[in-house]
Coordinates of N, CA and C and ligand atoms in Angstrom, one line a residue:
M127 N 95.3 115.4 77.3 CA 96.0 115.6 78.6 C 97.5 115.4 78.4
A128 N 98.2 116.2 79.1 CA 99.7 116.2 79.0 C 100.2 114.9 79.5
E129 N 101.2 114.4 78.9 CA 101.9 113.2 79.4 C 102.6 113.5 80.7
S130 N 102.7 112.5 81.5 CA 103.5 112.6 82.8 C 104.9 112.2 82.5
T131 N 105.8 113.3 82.3 CA 107.2 113.0 82.0 C 108.0 114.0 82.8
P132 N 109.3 113.7 83.1 CA 110.1 114.7 83.8 C 110.1 116.0 83.1
R133 N 110.1 116.1 81.8 CA 110.1 117.3 81.1 C 108.8 118.2 81.4
N134 N 107.7 117.5 81.4 CA 106.5 118.2 81.7 C 106.4 118.6 83.1
W135 N 106.9 117.8 84.1 CA 106.9 118.2 85.5 C 107.7 119.5 85.6
A136 N 108.8 119.5 85.0 CA 109.7 120.7 85.1 C 109.1 121.9 84.4
A137 N 108.4 121.7 83.3 CA 107.7 122.9 82.6 C 106.6 123.4 83.5
A138 N 105.9 122.5 84.1 CA 104.8 123.0 85.0 C 105.3 123.7 86.2
D139 N 106.4 123.2 86.7 CA 107.0 123.8 87.9 C 107.6 125.2 87.5
Q140 N 108.1 125.3 86.3 CA 108.7 126.6 85.9 C 107.5 127.6 85.7
Y141 N 106.4 127.1 85.2 CA 105.2 127.9 85.1 C 104.8 128.5 86.4
L142 N 104.7 127.6 87.4 CA 104.3 128.0 88.8 C 105.3 129.0 89.3
A143 N 106.6 128.8 89.1 CA 107.6 129.8 89.6 C 107.5 131.1 88.9
D144 N 107.3 131.0 87.6 CA 107.1 132.3 86.8 C 105.9 133.1 87.3
T145 N 104.8 132.3 87.6 CA 103.5 132.9 87.9 C 103.5 133.4 89.4
L146 N 104.1 132.7 90.3 CA 103.9 133.0 91.7 C 105.2 133.5 92.4
V147 N 106.3 133.2 91.8 CA 107.5 133.6 92.5 C 108.1 134.8 91.7
G148 N 108.2 134.7 90.4 CA 108.7 135.8 89.6 C 110.2 136.0 89.6
E149 N 110.7 137.0 88.9 CA 112.1 137.2 88.9 C 112.6 137.8 90.2
D150 N 113.8 137.4 90.5 CA 114.4 137.8 91.8 C 115.9 138.0 91.6
P151 N 116.4 139.2 91.4 CA 117.8 139.3 91.0 C 118.8 138.8 92.1
A152 N 118.4 139.0 93.4 CA 119.4 138.6 94.4 C 119.4 137.0 94.5
L153 N 118.3 136.4 94.3 CA 118.3 134.9 94.3 C 119.0 134.4 93.1
A154 N 118.7 135.0 91.9 CA 119.4 134.6 90.7 C 120.9 134.7 90.8
A155 N 121.3 135.8 91.4 CA 122.8 136.0 91.6 C 123.4 135.0 92.5
A156 N 122.6 134.6 93.6 CA 123.1 133.6 94.5 C 123.3 132.2 93.8
L157 N 122.3 131.9 92.9 CA 122.5 130.6 92.1 C 123.6 130.7 91.1
T158 N 123.8 131.9 90.5 CA 124.9 132.0 89.6 C 126.3 131.8 90.3
A159 N 126.4 132.5 91.5 CA 127.6 132.3 92.3 C 127.8 130.9 92.8
Q160 N 126.7 130.3 93.1 CA 126.8 128.9 93.6 C 127.4 128.0 92.5
R161 N 126.8 128.1 91.3 CA 127.2 127.3 90.2 C 128.7 127.6 89.8
A162 N 129.0 128.9 89.8 CA 130.4 129.3 89.4 C 131.4 128.7 90.4
A163 N 131.0 128.5 91.6 CA 131.9 128.0 92.6 C 131.9 126.5 92.6
G164 N 131.1 125.9 91.7 CA 131.1 124.4 91.6 C 130.3 123.7 92.6
L165 N 129.5 124.4 93.3 CA 128.6 123.7 94.3 C 127.5 123.0 93.6
P166 N 127.0 121.9 94.2 CA 126.0 121.1 93.5 C 124.7 121.9 93.4
D167 N 123.9 121.5 92.4 CA 122.6 122.2 92.1 C 121.5 121.6 92.9
I168 N 121.7 121.5 94.3 CA 120.7 120.8 95.1 C 120.0 121.7 96.1
E169 N 120.0 123.0 95.8 CA 119.2 123.9 96.6 C 117.7 123.7 96.3
V170 N 116.8 124.2 97.2 CA 115.4 124.0 97.0 C 115.0 124.7 95.7
A171 N 113.9 124.3 95.1 CA 113.4 124.9 93.9 C 112.8 126.3 94.3
P172 N 112.6 127.2 93.3 CA 112.0 128.5 93.7 C 110.7 128.4 94.4
V173 N 109.8 127.5 94.0 CA 108.5 127.4 94.7 C 108.8 126.8 96.1
G174 N 109.8 126.0 96.3 CA 110.1 125.5 97.6 C 110.7 126.6 98.5
G175 N 111.6 127.4 97.9 CA 112.1 128.6 98.7 C 111.0 129.5 99.2
K176 N 110.1 129.7 98.3 CA 109.0 130.6 98.7 C 108.1 130.0 99.7
L177 N 107.9 128.6 99.6 CA 107.2 127.9 100.6 C 107.8 128.1 102.0
L178 N 109.1 128.0 102.1 CA 109.8 128.2 103.3 C 109.5 129.6 103.8
N179 N 109.6 130.6 103.0 CA 109.4 132.0 103.3 C 108.0 132.2 103.8
L180 N 107.0 131.6 103.2 CA 105.6 131.7 103.6 C 105.3 131.0 104.9
I181 N 105.9 129.8 105.1 CA 105.7 129.1 106.3 C 106.3 129.9 107.5
A182 N 107.5 130.5 107.3 CA 108.1 131.3 108.3 C 107.2 132.5 108.7
R183 N 106.7 133.1 107.6 CA 105.9 134.3 107.9 C 104.5 133.9 108.5
M184 N 103.9 132.9 108.0 CA 102.6 132.4 108.5 C 102.7 132.0 110.0
S185 N 103.9 131.5 110.4 CA 104.0 131.1 111.8 C 104.7 132.2 112.7
G186 N 104.9 133.3 112.1 CA 105.5 134.4 112.8 C 106.9 134.2 113.3
A187 N 107.7 133.4 112.6 CA 109.0 133.0 113.0 C 109.9 134.2 113.1
R188 N 110.6 134.4 114.2 CA 111.6 135.4 114.3 C 113.0 134.9 114.4
R189 N 113.1 133.7 115.0 CA 114.4 133.0 115.1 C 114.3 131.7 114.3
V190 N 115.2 131.6 113.3 CA 115.2 130.4 112.4 C 116.5 129.7 112.5
L191 N 116.5 128.4 112.5 CA 117.7 127.6 112.5 C 117.6 126.8 111.2
E192 N 118.7 126.9 110.4 CA 118.9 126.1 109.2 C 120.0 125.2 109.3
I193 N 119.8 123.9 109.0 CA 120.9 123.0 109.0 C 121.2 122.6 107.6
G194 N 122.4 123.1 107.1 CA 122.7 122.9 105.6 C 122.5 124.2 104.9
T195 N 123.6 125.1 104.8 CA 123.5 126.4 104.2 C 123.6 126.3 102.7
L196 N 124.5 125.4 102.2 CA 125.0 125.3 100.8 C 125.4 126.7 100.3
G197 N 124.8 127.2 99.3 CA 125.2 128.5 98.7 C 124.3 129.6 99.2
G198 N 123.4 129.4 100.2 CA 122.7 130.4 100.8 C 121.3 130.8 100.2
Y199 N 120.9 130.0 99.2 CA 119.7 130.2 98.5 C 118.5 130.2 99.4
S200 N 118.3 129.1 100.1 CA 117.2 129.0 101.1 C 117.4 129.9 102.3
T201 N 118.6 130.2 102.6 CA 118.9 131.1 103.7 C 118.4 132.5 103.4
I202 N 118.6 132.9 102.2 CA 118.0 134.2 101.8 C 116.5 134.3 101.9
W203 N 115.9 133.2 101.4 CA 114.4 133.2 101.6 C 114.0 133.2 103.0
L204 N 114.7 132.5 103.9 CA 114.3 132.5 105.3 C 114.6 133.9 106.0
A205 N 115.8 134.4 105.6 CA 116.2 135.7 106.2 C 115.2 136.8 105.9
R206 N 114.7 136.8 104.7 CA 113.7 137.8 104.3 C 112.4 137.7 105.2
A207 N 112.1 136.4 105.6 CA 110.9 136.2 106.3 C 110.9 136.6 107.7
V208 N 112.1 136.7 108.4 CA 112.2 136.9 109.8 C 112.1 138.4 110.1
G209 N 112.3 139.3 109.1 CA 112.2 140.7 109.3 C 113.5 141.3 109.9
E210 N 113.6 142.6 110.0 CA 114.8 143.2 110.3 C 115.3 142.8 111.7
D211 N 114.4 142.5 112.6 CA 114.9 142.2 114.0 C 115.0 140.7 114.2
G212 N 114.8 139.9 113.1 CA 114.9 138.5 113.3 C 116.3 138.0 113.1
Q213 N 116.4 136.7 113.3 CA 117.8 136.1 113.1 C 117.7 134.7 112.5
V214 N 118.6 134.4 111.6 CA 118.7 133.1 111.0 C 120.1 132.6 111.4
V215 N 120.2 131.4 112.0 CA 121.4 130.8 112.3 C 121.5 129.6 111.3
S216 N 122.5 129.6 110.5 CA 122.6 128.5 109.5 C 123.9 127.8 109.6
I217 N 123.8 126.5 109.6 CA 125.0 125.7 109.9 C 125.5 125.0 108.6
E218 N 126.8 125.2 108.3 CA 127.4 124.6 107.1 C 128.7 123.9 107.4
A219 N 128.8 122.7 106.9 CA 130.0 121.9 107.2 C 131.2 122.3 106.3
E220 N 130.9 122.8 105.1 CA 132.0 123.1 104.2 C 132.4 124.6 104.2
P221 N 133.6 125.0 104.7 CA 133.9 126.4 104.7 C 133.8 127.1 103.4
D222 N 134.1 126.4 102.3 CA 134.0 127.0 101.0 C 132.6 127.3 100.6
N223 N 131.7 126.4 101.0 CA 130.3 126.7 100.7 C 129.8 127.9 101.5
A224 N 130.3 128.0 102.8 CA 129.9 129.1 103.7 C 130.4 130.4 103.1
A225 N 131.6 130.4 102.5 CA 132.1 131.7 102.0 C 131.2 132.2 100.8
V226 N 130.8 131.2 100.0 CA 129.9 131.6 98.8 C 128.6 132.1 99.4
A227 N 128.1 131.4 100.4 CA 126.8 131.8 100.9 C 126.9 133.2 101.6
R228 N 127.9 133.4 102.3 CA 128.1 134.7 103.0 C 128.0 135.8 102.1
A229 N 128.8 135.7 100.9 CA 128.8 136.8 100.0 C 127.4 137.0 99.3
S230 N 126.7 135.9 99.0 CA 125.4 136.0 98.4 C 124.4 136.6 99.4
I231 N 124.4 136.2 100.6 CA 123.5 136.7 101.6 C 123.7 138.2 101.9
D232 N 125.0 138.6 102.0 CA 125.3 140.0 102.1 C 124.8 140.8 100.9
A233 N 125.1 140.3 99.7 CA 124.7 141.0 98.5 C 123.1 141.1 98.4
A234 N 122.4 140.1 99.1 CA 121.0 140.2 99.0 C 120.4 141.2 100.1
G235 N 121.3 141.8 100.9 CA 120.9 142.8 101.8 C 120.4 142.3 103.1
V236 N 120.6 141.0 103.4 CA 120.1 140.4 104.7 C 121.2 139.9 105.6
G237 N 122.4 140.3 105.3 CA 123.6 139.7 106.0 C 123.6 140.0 107.5
D238 N 123.0 141.1 107.9 CA 123.0 141.4 109.3 C 122.1 140.5 110.1
R239 N 121.2 139.8 109.5 CA 120.3 138.9 110.2 C 120.7 137.4 110.1
V240 N 121.8 137.1 109.5 CA 122.2 135.7 109.3 C 123.6 135.5 109.9
A241 N 123.6 134.5 110.8 CA 124.9 134.0 111.3 C 125.1 132.6 110.7
I242 N 126.3 132.5 110.1 CA 126.6 131.2 109.5 C 127.6 130.5 110.5
R243 N 127.3 129.3 110.9 CA 128.2 128.6 111.8 C 128.8 127.5 111.0
I244 N 130.1 127.5 110.9 CA 130.8 126.5 110.1 C 131.2 125.3 111.0
G245 N 130.9 124.1 110.5 CA 131.3 122.9 111.2 C 130.2 121.8 111.0
R246 N 130.5 120.6 111.4 CA 129.5 119.6 111.3 C 128.4 119.9 112.2
A247 N 127.2 119.8 111.7 CA 126.0 120.2 112.5 C 125.9 119.5 113.8
A248 N 126.4 118.2 113.8 CA 126.3 117.4 115.1 C 127.2 118.0 116.1
D249 N 128.3 118.7 115.7 CA 129.2 119.4 116.6 C 128.7 120.8 117.0
V250 N 128.1 121.5 116.0 CA 127.6 122.9 116.2 C 126.4 123.0 117.1
L251 N 125.4 122.0 116.8 CA 124.1 122.1 117.5 C 124.2 122.2 119.0
P252 N 125.1 121.3 119.6 CA 125.1 121.4 121.1 C 125.6 122.8 121.6
T253 N 126.3 123.5 120.8 CA 126.8 124.9 121.2 C 125.7 125.9 121.2
L254 N 124.5 125.5 120.6 CA 123.4 126.4 120.5 C 122.5 126.2 121.7
D255 N 122.8 125.2 122.5 CA 121.9 124.9 123.7 C 122.0 126.1 124.6
G256 N 120.9 126.5 125.1 CA 120.9 127.7 126.1 C 120.5 129.0 125.4
S257 N 120.5 129.0 124.0 CA 120.1 130.2 123.3 C 118.6 130.2 123.3
P258 N 118.0 131.4 123.1 CA 116.5 131.4 123.0 C 116.0 130.4 122.0
P259 N 114.8 129.9 122.2 CA 114.3 128.8 121.3 C 114.1 129.3 119.9
F260 N 114.3 128.4 119.0 CA 114.1 128.7 117.6 C 112.6 128.4 117.3
D261 N 112.0 129.3 116.4 CA 110.6 129.2 116.0 C 110.4 128.3 114.9
L262 N 111.5 128.2 114.0 CA 111.4 127.3 112.8 C 112.8 126.7 112.6
V263 N 112.8 125.4 112.2 CA 114.0 124.7 111.9 C 113.9 124.1 110.5
F264 N 114.8 124.4 109.7 CA 114.8 123.8 108.3 C 116.0 122.9 108.2
I265 N 115.7 121.6 108.0 CA 116.7 120.6 108.0 C 117.0 120.2 106.6
D266 N 118.2 120.4 106.1 CA 118.5 120.1 104.6 C 119.9 119.8 104.5
A267 N 120.4 118.9 105.2 CA 121.8 118.5 105.2 C 122.0 117.1 104.9
D268 N 123.1 116.4 105.5 CA 123.3 115.0 105.2 C 122.2 114.2 105.8
K269 N 121.6 113.4 104.9 CA 120.3 112.7 105.3 C 120.6 111.6 106.3
E270 N 121.8 111.2 106.4 CA 122.2 110.1 107.3 C 122.0 110.6 108.8
S271 N 122.0 111.9 109.0 CA 121.9 112.4 110.4 C 120.6 113.0 110.7
N272 N 119.5 112.7 109.9 CA 118.2 113.3 110.1 C 117.7 113.1 111.5
T273 N 117.9 111.9 112.1 CA 117.3 111.7 113.4 C 118.0 112.6 114.5
V274 N 119.4 112.7 114.3 CA 120.1 113.6 115.2 C 119.6 115.1 115.1
Y275 N 119.4 115.5 113.9 CA 118.9 116.9 113.6 C 117.5 117.1 114.2
L276 N 116.7 116.1 114.0 CA 115.3 116.2 114.5 C 115.3 116.3 116.0
D277 N 116.2 115.5 116.6 CA 116.3 115.5 118.1 C 116.7 116.9 118.6
W278 N 117.7 117.5 117.9 CA 118.2 118.8 118.3 C 117.1 119.9 118.0
A279 N 116.4 119.7 116.9 CA 115.3 120.7 116.6 C 114.3 120.7 117.7
A280 N 114.0 119.6 118.2 CA 113.0 119.6 119.3 C 113.6 120.2 120.6
R281 N 114.9 119.9 120.8 CA 115.5 120.4 122.1 C 115.8 121.9 122.0
L282 N 116.1 122.4 120.8 CA 116.4 123.8 120.6 C 115.1 124.6 120.3
G283 N 114.0 123.9 120.2 CA 112.7 124.6 119.9 C 111.9 124.7 121.1
R284 N 110.6 124.8 120.9 CA 109.6 125.0 122.0 C 108.3 124.4 121.5
S285 N 107.4 124.3 122.4 CA 106.0 123.9 121.9 C 105.6 124.9 120.9
G286 N 105.3 124.4 119.7 CA 104.9 125.3 118.6 C 105.9 125.5 117.5
T287 N 107.1 125.1 117.8 CA 108.2 125.3 116.8 C 107.8 124.4 115.5
V288 N 108.1 125.0 114.4 CA 107.8 124.4 113.1 C 109.1 123.8 112.6
I289 N 109.0 122.5 112.1 CA 110.2 121.9 111.5 C 109.8 121.6 110.0
V290 N 110.7 121.9 109.2 CA 110.6 121.5 107.8 C 111.8 120.6 107.4
L291 N 111.5 119.4 106.9 CA 112.6 118.5 106.6 C 112.6 118.2 105.1
D292 N 113.7 118.5 104.5 CA 113.7 118.4 103.0 C 114.1 117.0 102.5
N293 N 113.7 116.7 101.3 CA 114.1 115.5 100.6 C 113.6 114.2 101.2
I294 N 112.3 114.1 101.4 CA 111.8 112.9 102.1 C 111.2 111.9 101.0
G295 N 111.3 112.3 99.8 CA 110.7 111.3 98.8 C 111.8 110.5 98.1
R296 N 112.9 111.2 97.7 CA 114.0 110.5 97.0 C 113.6 109.6 95.9
E297 N 112.8 110.1 95.0 CA 112.3 109.4 93.8 C 111.7 108.0 94.2
G298 N 111.0 108.1 95.3 CA 110.2 106.9 95.8 C 111.1 105.8 96.4
E299 N 112.4 106.1 96.6 CA 113.3 105.1 97.1 C 113.0 104.8 98.6
I300 N 112.2 105.7 99.2 CA 111.9 105.5 100.6 C 111.1 104.1 100.9
V301 N 110.5 103.6 99.8 CA 109.8 102.3 100.0 C 110.6 101.1 99.4
N302 N 111.8 101.4 99.0 CA 112.7 100.3 98.5 C 113.4 99.6 99.7
A303 N 112.8 98.5 100.1 CA 113.3 97.8 101.3 C 114.7 97.2 101.1
D304 N 115.1 97.1 99.9 CA 116.4 96.5 99.6 C 117.5 97.5 99.6
T305 N 117.2 98.7 99.6 CA 118.3 99.7 99.4 C 119.2 99.7 100.6
D306 N 120.5 99.9 100.3 CA 121.5 100.2 101.4 C 122.1 101.6 101.3
D307 N 121.4 102.4 100.5 CA 121.9 103.8 100.4 C 121.6 104.5 101.7
P308 N 122.7 104.9 102.3 CA 122.6 105.5 103.7 C 121.7 106.8 103.7
R309 N 121.6 107.5 102.6 CA 120.8 108.7 102.5 C 119.3 108.3 102.6
V310 N 119.0 107.2 101.9 CA 117.6 106.7 102.0 C 117.2 106.1 103.3
V311 N 118.2 105.4 103.9 CA 118.0 104.8 105.2 C 117.8 105.9 106.2
G312 N 118.6 107.0 106.1 CA 118.5 108.1 107.0 C 117.2 108.9 106.9
T313 N 116.8 109.0 105.6 CA 115.5 109.7 105.4 C 114.4 108.9 106.0
R314 N 114.4 107.6 105.8 CA 113.3 106.7 106.4 C 113.3 106.8 107.9
E315 N 114.5 106.8 108.5 CA 114.6 106.8 110.0 C 114.1 108.2 110.5
G316 N 114.3 109.2 109.7 CA 113.8 110.5 110.1 C 112.3 110.5 110.1
L317 N 111.7 110.0 109.0 CA 110.2 109.9 108.9 C 109.6 109.0 110.0
Q318 N 110.3 107.9 110.3 CA 109.8 107.0 111.3 C 109.8 107.8 112.7
M319 N 110.9 108.5 112.9 CA 110.9 109.3 114.2 C 109.8 110.3 114.3
L320 N 109.5 111.0 113.1 CA 108.5 112.0 113.1 C 107.1 111.3 113.4
G321 N 107.0 110.1 113.0 CA 105.7 109.3 113.2 C 105.6 108.8 114.6
E322 N 106.7 108.5 115.2 CA 106.6 107.7 116.5 C 107.0 108.6 117.7
D323 N 107.8 109.5 117.6 CA 108.3 110.3 118.7 C 107.2 111.2 119.2
P324 N 106.8 111.1 120.5 CA 105.7 111.9 120.9 C 106.0 113.4 121.0
R325 N 107.2 113.8 120.7 CA 107.5 115.3 120.7 C 107.0 115.9 119.4
F326 N 106.6 115.1 118.4 CA 106.3 115.7 117.1 C 104.9 115.3 116.6
D327 N 104.3 116.2 115.9 CA 103.1 115.8 115.0 C 103.5 116.2 113.6
A328 N 103.4 115.3 112.6 CA 104.0 115.6 111.3 C 103.2 115.0 110.2
T329 N 103.4 115.6 109.0 CA 103.0 115.0 107.8 C 104.0 115.3 106.7
A330 N 103.8 114.7 105.5 CA 104.8 114.9 104.5 C 104.1 114.9 103.1
L331 N 104.6 115.7 102.2 CA 104.1 115.8 100.9 C 105.2 115.5 99.9
Q332 N 104.8 114.7 98.9 CA 105.8 114.4 97.8 C 105.7 115.7 96.9
T333 N 106.8 116.0 96.3 CA 106.9 117.1 95.3 C 107.5 116.6 94.0
I334 N 107.1 117.3 92.9 CA 107.6 116.9 91.6 C 107.8 118.2 90.9
G335 N 108.9 118.3 90.1 CA 109.2 119.5 89.4 C 110.6 119.6 88.9
I336 N 111.2 120.8 88.9 CA 112.5 121.0 88.3 C 113.6 120.2 89.1
K337 N 113.3 119.8 90.3 CA 114.2 119.1 91.2 C 113.9 117.6 91.1
G338 N 113.1 117.2 90.2 CA 112.7 115.7 90.1 C 111.6 115.4 91.1
W339 N 111.6 114.1 91.5 CA 110.6 113.6 92.4 C 111.2 113.5 93.8
D340 N 110.6 114.3 94.7 CA 111.1 114.3 96.1 C 110.0 114.6 97.0
G341 N 110.3 115.4 98.0 CA 109.2 115.8 99.0 C 109.7 116.5 100.2
V342 N 108.8 116.9 101.0 CA 109.1 117.7 102.2 C 108.2 117.3 103.3
A343 N 108.8 117.1 104.5 CA 108.0 116.8 105.7 C 107.8 118.1 106.5
L344 N 106.7 118.3 107.1 CA 106.3 119.4 108.0 C 106.0 118.8 109.4
A345 N 106.6 119.4 110.4 CA 106.3 118.9 111.8 C 106.1 120.1 112.7
L346 N 105.3 119.8 113.7 CA 105.1 120.7 114.8 C 105.6 120.1 116.0
V347 N 106.4 120.9 116.8 CA 106.9 120.4 118.1 C 105.8 120.6 119.1
L348 N 105.4 119.5 119.8 CA 104.3 119.6 120.7 C 104.7 120.1 122.1
Ligands
DHB74 C1 120.6 116.0 97.8 C2 120.5 116.8 98.9 C3 119.5 117.7 99.0 O1 119.4 118.5 100.1 C4 118.6 117.9 98.0 O2 117.7 118.9 98.1 C5 118.7 117.1 96.8 C6 119.7 116.2 96.8 C7 121.7 114.9 97.8 O3 122.5 114.9 98.7 O4 121.7 114.2 96.8
MG75 MG1 117.5 119.5 100.1

């Protein structure tokens, strides 16, 4: 039996990506542009991007909200899922990141369905109030604000809206009672909210692979 090591997790993840995701020139170009611009390598893994795409298609999502654009990698996966008449609104705090994302999203041929809103999500989200409800919300930004983002996801959604919350495992740090890392504290507060707030029904899965040991929460807005 194979040893459980980070190298083996990554190799198995790469095998899954090769087998089930395959080569994708537009996404590869987006990652190349992101790296060239010096953005951190913290986008979702290929299998995670495709998971987002499949969840969006399985739930028939036409309006998607993304919190945390980074270089547009996950945005492209989501934009492909909503179809020609769909829309993705993606919020990014860093204007430089948004410029990289904009170019990659346009080059991927889905620019007309993606609106990037530049600013702190806590400031941008209230401006979306009154727009038609979002069918799917992907939260992948500063973990300290997860409860704020979950609250807005419920308010900007409807009964049946799907929420995907990234990075809920954090190498198991979520059970480290002694940590004062605000990202871990924020992650835990978000999970607690998903467990207790009557607006949500949720679960979470740990993931392991080329992005290390982490995880993703899935919630339904009731
Ligand atoms: C971090 C953020 C992410 O969204 C991610 O997927 C991985 C790491 C981070 O801030 O460390
Ligand atoms: Mg993430």
